[in-house]
PDB file of C-alpha atoms in Angstrom:
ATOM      1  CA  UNK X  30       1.258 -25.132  -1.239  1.00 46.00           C
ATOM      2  CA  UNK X  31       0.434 -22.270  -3.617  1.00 48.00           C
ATOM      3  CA  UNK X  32      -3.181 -23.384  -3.719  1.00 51.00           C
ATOM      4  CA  UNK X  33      -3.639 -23.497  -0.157  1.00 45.00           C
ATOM      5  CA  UNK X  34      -2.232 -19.914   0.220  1.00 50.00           C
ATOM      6  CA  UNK X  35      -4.242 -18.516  -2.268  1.00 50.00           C
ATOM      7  CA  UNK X  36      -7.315 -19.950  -0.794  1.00 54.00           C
ATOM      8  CA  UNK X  37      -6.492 -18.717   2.848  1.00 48.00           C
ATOM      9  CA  UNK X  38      -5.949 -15.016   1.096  1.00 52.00           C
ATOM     10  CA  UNK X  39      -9.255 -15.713  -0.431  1.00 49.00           C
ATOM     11  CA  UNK X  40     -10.813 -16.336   3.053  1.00 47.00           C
ATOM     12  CA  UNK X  41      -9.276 -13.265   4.473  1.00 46.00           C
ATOM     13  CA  UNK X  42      -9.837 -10.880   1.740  1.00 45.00           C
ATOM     14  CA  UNK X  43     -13.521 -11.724   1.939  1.00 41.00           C
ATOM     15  CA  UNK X  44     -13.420 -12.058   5.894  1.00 41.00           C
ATOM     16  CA  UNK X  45     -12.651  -8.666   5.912  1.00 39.00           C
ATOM     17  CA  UNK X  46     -16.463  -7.538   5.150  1.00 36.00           C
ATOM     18  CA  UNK X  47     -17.267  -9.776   8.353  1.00 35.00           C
ATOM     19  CA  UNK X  48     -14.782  -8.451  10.692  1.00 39.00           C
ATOM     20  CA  UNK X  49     -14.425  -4.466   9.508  1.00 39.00           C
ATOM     21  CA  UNK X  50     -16.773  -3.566  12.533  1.00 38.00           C
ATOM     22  CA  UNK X  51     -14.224  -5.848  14.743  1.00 43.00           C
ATOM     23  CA  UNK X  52     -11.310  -3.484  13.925  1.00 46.00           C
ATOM     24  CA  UNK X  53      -8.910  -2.505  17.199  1.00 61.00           C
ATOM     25  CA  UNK X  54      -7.062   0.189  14.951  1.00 78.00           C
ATOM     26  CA  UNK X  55      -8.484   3.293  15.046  1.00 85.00           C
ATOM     27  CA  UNK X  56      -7.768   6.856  14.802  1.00 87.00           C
ATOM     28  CA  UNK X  57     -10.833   7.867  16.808  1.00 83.00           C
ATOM     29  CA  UNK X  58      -9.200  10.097  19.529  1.00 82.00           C
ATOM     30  CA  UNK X  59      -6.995  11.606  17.298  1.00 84.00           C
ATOM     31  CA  UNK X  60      -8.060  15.343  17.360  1.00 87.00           C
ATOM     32  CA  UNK X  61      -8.239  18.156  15.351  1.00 89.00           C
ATOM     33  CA  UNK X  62      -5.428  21.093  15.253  1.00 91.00           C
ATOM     34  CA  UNK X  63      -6.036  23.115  12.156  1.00 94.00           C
ATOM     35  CA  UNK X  64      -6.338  22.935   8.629  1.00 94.00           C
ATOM     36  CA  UNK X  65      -2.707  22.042   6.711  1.00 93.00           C
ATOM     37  CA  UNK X  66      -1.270  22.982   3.499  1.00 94.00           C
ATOM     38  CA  UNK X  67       0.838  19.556   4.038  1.00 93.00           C
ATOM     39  CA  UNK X  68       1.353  17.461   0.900  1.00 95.00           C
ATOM     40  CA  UNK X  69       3.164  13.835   1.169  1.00 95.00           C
ATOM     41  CA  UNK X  70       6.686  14.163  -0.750  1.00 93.00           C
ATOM     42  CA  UNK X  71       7.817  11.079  -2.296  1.00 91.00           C
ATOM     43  CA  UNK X  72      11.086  10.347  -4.364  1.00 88.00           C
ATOM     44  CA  UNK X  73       9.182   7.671  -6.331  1.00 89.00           C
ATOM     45  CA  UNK X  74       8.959   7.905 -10.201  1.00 85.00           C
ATOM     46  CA  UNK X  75      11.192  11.378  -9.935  1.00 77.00           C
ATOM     47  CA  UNK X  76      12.271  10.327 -13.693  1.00 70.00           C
ATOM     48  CA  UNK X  77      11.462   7.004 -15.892  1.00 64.00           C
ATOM     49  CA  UNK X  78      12.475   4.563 -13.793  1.00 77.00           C
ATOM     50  CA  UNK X  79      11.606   0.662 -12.692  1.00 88.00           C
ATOM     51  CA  UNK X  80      11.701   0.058  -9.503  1.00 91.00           C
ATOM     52  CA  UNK X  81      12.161  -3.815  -8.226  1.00 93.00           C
ATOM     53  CA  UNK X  82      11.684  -4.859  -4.909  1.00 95.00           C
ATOM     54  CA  UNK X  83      12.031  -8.724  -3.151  1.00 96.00           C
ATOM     55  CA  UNK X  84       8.743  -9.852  -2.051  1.00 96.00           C
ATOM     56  CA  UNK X  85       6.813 -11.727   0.354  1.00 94.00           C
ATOM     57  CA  UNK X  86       3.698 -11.885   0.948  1.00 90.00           C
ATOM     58  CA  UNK X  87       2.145 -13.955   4.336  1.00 88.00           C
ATOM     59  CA  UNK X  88      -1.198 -14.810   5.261  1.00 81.00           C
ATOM     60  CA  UNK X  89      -2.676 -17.472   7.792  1.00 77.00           C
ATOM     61  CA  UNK X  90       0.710 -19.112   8.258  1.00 79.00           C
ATOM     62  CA  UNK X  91       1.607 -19.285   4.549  1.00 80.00           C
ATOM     63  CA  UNK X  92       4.278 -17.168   2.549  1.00 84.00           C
ATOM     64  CA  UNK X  93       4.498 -16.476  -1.240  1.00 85.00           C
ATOM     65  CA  UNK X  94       7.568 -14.917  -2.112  1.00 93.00           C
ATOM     66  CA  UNK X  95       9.067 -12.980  -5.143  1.00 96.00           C
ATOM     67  CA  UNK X  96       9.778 -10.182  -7.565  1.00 96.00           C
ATOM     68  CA  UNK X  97       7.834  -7.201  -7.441  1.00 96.00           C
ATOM     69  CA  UNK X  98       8.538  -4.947 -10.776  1.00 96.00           C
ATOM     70  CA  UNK X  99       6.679  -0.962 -11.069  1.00 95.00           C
ATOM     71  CA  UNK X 100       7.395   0.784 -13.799  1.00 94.00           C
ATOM     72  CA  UNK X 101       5.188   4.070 -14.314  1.00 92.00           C
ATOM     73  CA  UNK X 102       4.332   4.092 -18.205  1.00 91.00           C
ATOM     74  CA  UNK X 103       2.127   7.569 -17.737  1.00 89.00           C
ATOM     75  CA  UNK X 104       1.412   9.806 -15.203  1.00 88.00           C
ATOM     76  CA  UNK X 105      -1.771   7.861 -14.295  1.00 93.00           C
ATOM     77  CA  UNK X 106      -0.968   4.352 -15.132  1.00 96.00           C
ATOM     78  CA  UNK X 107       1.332   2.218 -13.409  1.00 96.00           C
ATOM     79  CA  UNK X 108       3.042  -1.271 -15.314  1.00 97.00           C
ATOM     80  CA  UNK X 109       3.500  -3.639 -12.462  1.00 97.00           C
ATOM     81  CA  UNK X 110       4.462  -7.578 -12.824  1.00 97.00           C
ATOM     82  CA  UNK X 111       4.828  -9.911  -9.578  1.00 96.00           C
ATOM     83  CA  UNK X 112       7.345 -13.121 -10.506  1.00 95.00           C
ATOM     84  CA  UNK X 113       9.141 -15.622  -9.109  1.00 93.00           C
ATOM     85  CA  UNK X 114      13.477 -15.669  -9.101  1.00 89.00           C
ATOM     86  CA  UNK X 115      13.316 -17.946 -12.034  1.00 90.00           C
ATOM     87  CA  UNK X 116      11.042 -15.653 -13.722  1.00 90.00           C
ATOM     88  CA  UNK X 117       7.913 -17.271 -13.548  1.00 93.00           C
ATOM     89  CA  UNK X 118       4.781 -15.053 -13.681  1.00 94.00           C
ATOM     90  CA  UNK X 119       2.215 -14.533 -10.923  1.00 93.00           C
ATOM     91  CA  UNK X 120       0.471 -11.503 -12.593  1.00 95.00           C
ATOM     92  CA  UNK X 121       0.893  -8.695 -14.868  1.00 97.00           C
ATOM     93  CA  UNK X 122      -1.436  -5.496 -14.806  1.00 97.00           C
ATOM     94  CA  UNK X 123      -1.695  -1.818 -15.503  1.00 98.00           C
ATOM     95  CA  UNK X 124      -2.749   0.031 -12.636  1.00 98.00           C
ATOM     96  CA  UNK X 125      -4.795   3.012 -13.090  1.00 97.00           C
ATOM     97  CA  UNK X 126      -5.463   5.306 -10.332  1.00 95.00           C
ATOM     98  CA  UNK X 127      -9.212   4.136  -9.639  1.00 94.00           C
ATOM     99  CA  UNK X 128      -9.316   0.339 -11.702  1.00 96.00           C
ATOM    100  CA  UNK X 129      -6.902  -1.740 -12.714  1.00 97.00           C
ATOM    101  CA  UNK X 130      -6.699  -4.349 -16.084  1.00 96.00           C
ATOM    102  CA  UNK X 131      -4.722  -7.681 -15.525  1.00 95.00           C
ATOM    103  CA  UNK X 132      -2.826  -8.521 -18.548  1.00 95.00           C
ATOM    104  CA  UNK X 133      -2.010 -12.386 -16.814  1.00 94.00           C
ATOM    105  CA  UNK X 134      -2.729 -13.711 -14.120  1.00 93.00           C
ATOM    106  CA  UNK X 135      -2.400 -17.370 -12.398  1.00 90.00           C
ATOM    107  CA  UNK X 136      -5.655 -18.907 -11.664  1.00 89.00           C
ATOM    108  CA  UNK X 137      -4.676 -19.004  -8.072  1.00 82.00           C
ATOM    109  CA  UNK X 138      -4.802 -15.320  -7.816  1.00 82.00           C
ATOM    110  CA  UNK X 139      -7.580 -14.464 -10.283  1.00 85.00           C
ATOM    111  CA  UNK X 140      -9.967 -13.282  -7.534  1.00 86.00           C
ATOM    112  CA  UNK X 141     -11.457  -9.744  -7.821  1.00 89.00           C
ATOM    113  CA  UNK X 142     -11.316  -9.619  -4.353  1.00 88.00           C
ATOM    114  CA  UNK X 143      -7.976 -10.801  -3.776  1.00 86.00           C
ATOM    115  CA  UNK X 144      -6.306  -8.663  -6.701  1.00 91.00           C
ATOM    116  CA  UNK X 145      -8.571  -5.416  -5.751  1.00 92.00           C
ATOM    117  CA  UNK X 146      -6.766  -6.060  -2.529  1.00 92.00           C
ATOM    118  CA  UNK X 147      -3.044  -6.373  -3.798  1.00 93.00           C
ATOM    119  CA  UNK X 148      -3.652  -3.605  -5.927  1.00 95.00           C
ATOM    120  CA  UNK X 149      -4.039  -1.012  -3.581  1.00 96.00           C
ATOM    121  CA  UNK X 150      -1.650  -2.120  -1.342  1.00 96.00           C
ATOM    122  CA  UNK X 151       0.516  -1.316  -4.089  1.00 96.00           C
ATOM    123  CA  UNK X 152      -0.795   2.071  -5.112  1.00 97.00           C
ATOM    124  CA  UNK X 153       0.148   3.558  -1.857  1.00 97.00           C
ATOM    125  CA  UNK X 154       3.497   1.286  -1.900  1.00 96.00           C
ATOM    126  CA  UNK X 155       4.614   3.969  -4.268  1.00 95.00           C
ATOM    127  CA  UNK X 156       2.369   6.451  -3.150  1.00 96.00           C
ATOM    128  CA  UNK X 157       0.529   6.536  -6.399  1.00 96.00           C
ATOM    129  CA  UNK X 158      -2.329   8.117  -5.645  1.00 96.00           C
ATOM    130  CA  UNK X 159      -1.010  10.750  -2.791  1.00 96.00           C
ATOM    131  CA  UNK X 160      -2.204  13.771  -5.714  1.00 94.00           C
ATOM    132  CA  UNK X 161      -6.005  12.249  -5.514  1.00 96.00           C
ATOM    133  CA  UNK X 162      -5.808  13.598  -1.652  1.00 97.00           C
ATOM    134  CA  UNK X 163      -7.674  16.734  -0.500  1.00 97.00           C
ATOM    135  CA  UNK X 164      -8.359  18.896   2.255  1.00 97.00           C
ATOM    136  CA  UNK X 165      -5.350  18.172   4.308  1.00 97.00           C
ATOM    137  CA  UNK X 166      -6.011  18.359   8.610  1.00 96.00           C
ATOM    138  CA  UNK X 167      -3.075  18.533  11.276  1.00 95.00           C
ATOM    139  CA  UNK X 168      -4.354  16.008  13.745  1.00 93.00           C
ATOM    140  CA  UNK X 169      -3.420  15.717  17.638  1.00 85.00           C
ATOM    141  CA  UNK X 170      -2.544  11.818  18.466  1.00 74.00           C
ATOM    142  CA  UNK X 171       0.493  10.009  19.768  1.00 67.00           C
ATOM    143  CA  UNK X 172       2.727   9.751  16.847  1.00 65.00           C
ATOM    144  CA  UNK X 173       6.703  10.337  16.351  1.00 64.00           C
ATOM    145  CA  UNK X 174       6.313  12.856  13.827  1.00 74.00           C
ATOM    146  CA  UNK X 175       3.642  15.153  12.795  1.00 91.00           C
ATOM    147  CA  UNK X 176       0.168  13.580  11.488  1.00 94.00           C
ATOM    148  CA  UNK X 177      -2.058  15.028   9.051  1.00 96.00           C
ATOM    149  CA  UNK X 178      -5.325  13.444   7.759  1.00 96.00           C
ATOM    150  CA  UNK X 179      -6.081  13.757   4.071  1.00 97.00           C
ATOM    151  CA  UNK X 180      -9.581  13.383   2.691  1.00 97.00           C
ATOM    152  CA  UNK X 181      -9.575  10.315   0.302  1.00 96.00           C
ATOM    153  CA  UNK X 182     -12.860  10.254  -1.491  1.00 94.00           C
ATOM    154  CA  UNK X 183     -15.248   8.398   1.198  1.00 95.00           C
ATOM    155  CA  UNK X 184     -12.545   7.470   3.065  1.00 96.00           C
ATOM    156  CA  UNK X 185      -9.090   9.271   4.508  1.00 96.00           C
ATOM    157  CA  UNK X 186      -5.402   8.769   4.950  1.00 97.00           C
ATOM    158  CA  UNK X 187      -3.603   9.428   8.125  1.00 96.00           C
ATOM    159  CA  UNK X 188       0.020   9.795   7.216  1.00 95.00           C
ATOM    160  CA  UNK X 189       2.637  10.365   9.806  1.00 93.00           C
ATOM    161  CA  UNK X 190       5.360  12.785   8.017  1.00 93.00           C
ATOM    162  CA  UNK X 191       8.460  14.020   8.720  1.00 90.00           C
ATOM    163  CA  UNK X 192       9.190  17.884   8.838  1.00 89.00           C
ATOM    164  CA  UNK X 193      10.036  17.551   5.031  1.00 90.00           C
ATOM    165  CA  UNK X 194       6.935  15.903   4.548  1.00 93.00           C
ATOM    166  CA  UNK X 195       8.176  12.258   3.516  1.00 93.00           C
ATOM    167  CA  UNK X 196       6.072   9.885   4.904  1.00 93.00           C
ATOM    168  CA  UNK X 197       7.009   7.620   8.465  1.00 93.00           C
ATOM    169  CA  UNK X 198       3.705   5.401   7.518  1.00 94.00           C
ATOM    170  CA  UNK X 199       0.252   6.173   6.411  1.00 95.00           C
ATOM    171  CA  UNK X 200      -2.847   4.411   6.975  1.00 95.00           C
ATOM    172  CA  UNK X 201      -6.189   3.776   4.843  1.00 95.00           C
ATOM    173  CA  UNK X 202      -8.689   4.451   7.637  1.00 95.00           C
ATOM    174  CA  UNK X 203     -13.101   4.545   6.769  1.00 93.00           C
ATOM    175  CA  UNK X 204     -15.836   5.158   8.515  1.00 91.00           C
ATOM    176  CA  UNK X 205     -16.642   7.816  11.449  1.00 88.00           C
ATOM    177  CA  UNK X 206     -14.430   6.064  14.299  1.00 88.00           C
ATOM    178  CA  UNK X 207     -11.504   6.367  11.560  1.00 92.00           C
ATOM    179  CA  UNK X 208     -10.652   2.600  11.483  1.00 92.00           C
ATOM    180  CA  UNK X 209      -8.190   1.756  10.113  1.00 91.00           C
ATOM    181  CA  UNK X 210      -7.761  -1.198   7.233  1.00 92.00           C
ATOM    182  CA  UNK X 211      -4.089  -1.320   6.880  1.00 95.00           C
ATOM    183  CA  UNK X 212      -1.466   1.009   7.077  1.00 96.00           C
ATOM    184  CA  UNK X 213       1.926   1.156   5.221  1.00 97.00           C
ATOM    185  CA  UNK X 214       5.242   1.437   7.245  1.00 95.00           C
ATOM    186  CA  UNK X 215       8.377   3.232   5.398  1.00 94.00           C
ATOM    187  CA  UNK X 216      11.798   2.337   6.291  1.00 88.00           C
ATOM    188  CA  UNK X 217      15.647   2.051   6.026  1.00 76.00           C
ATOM    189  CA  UNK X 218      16.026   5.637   4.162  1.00 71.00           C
ATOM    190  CA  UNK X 219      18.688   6.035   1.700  1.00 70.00           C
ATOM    191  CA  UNK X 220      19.032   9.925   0.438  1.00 69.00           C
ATOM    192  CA  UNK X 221      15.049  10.024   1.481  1.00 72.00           C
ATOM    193  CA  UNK X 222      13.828   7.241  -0.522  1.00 79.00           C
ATOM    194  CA  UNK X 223      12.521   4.032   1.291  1.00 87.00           C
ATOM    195  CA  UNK X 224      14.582   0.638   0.863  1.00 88.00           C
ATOM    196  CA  UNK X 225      12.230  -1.113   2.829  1.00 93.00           C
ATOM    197  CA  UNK X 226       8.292  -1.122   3.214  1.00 96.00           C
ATOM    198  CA  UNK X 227       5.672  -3.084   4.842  1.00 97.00           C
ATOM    199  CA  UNK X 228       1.882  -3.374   4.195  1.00 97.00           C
ATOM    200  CA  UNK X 229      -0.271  -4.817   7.244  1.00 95.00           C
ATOM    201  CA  UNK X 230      -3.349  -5.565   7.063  1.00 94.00           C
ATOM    202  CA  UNK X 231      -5.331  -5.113  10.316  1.00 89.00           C
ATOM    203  CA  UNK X 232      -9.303  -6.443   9.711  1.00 84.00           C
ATOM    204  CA  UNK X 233      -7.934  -9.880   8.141  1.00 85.00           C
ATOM    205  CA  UNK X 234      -3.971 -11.738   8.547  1.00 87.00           C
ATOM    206  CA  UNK X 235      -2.338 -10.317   5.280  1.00 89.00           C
ATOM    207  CA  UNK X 236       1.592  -8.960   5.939  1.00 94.00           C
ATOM    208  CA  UNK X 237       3.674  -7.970   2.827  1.00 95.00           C
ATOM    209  CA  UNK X 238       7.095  -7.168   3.127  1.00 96.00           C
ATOM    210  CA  UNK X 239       9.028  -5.660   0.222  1.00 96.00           C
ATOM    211  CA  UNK X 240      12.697  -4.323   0.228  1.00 95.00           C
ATOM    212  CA  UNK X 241      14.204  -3.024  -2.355  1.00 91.00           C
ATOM    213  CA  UNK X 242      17.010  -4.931  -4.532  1.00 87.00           C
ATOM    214  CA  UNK X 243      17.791  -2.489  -7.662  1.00 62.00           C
ATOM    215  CA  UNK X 244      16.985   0.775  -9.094  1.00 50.00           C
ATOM    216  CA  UNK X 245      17.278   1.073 -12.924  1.00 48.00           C
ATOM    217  CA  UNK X 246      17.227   4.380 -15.259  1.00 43.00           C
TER     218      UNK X 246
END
């Protein structure tokens, strides 16, 4: 079962380069309303903390499921270990802002392509890298709350904020049209911090799904 999901997440990770040009999610009419001092506010890694979420992950009809652990050693690296309720490892790594080193990993995910994928998904999980965005934009598009488009070295981040500034979702968008790879849903707030978040991936069928089970000093 394992070996058949990790080879469908294969498919699709590397699908991806096929279908980018295919993308329906775009922020191409979004418009431009003025330059922003807007930052995204976050209430993640406020003091040493781990935090643990319950985990699935579901591509092409198949579901992996488990413990996701981040713990931020330094101010850029980022300890984070996916395992199963029994304790079984899927991976270990220390996530840097722009690479990554796996300290284990099952051969099943031991894919550059696969991990490079998981990776980022969680960097923006936690919002990790929301101090490596620049030149903030107020944009014009239907939206809830109030969107503002960050420069994010070749590529941008539309994040949907509230008036505070703590991001509704954000979304890793490329290219001139602004499409959009996947975007990152925040949800079920408790005293502004997210118990819930989902990752969707929109050029290939990736979905994870983390809530949040414990919070430890």
């Amino acid at each position: 079962m394992k070996n058949l999901l990790f080879n469908k997440l294969t498919y699709g990770v590397v699908a991806f380069i096929l279908l980018a040009s295919c993308s329906r999610h775009t922020f191409k009419k979004a418009s431009v309303v003025s330059t922003s001092t807007d930052t995204i506010r976050t209430t993640f890694f406020q003091s040493d903390s781990i935090y643990y979420f319950k985990t699935s992950v579901r591509t092409y009809g198949k579901e992996l499921s488990g413990i996701l652990a981040i713990k931020q050693q330094h101010a850029d690296t980022l300890k984070v270990s996916f395992f199963t309720e029994m304790g079984v490892s899927f991976f270990d790594a220390l996530v840097m802002h722009d690479s990554y080193q796996l300290i284990r990993c099952i051969p099943q995910l031991d894919s550059k392509a696969v991990m490079a994928t998981i990776i980022e998904d969680i960097r923006w999980v936690v919002l990790f890298n929301r101090l490596q965005l620049r030149n903030a934009t107020l944009m014009q598009y239907r939206s809830t709350g109030k969107l503002v488009r960050f420069d994010y070295g070749n590529d941008f981040i539309f994040a949907e904020l509230t008036e505070d500034n703590f991001p509704l979702k954000i979304s890793y968008a490329y290219g001139s049209k602004f499409k959009s790879k996947f975007e990152v849903s925040y949800r079920m707030f408790d005293k502004q911090s997210p118990a819930r978040v989902i990752v969707e991936h929109h050029n290939f069928n990736m979905k994870i799904e983390l809530t949040a089970i414990s919070f430890e000093q």
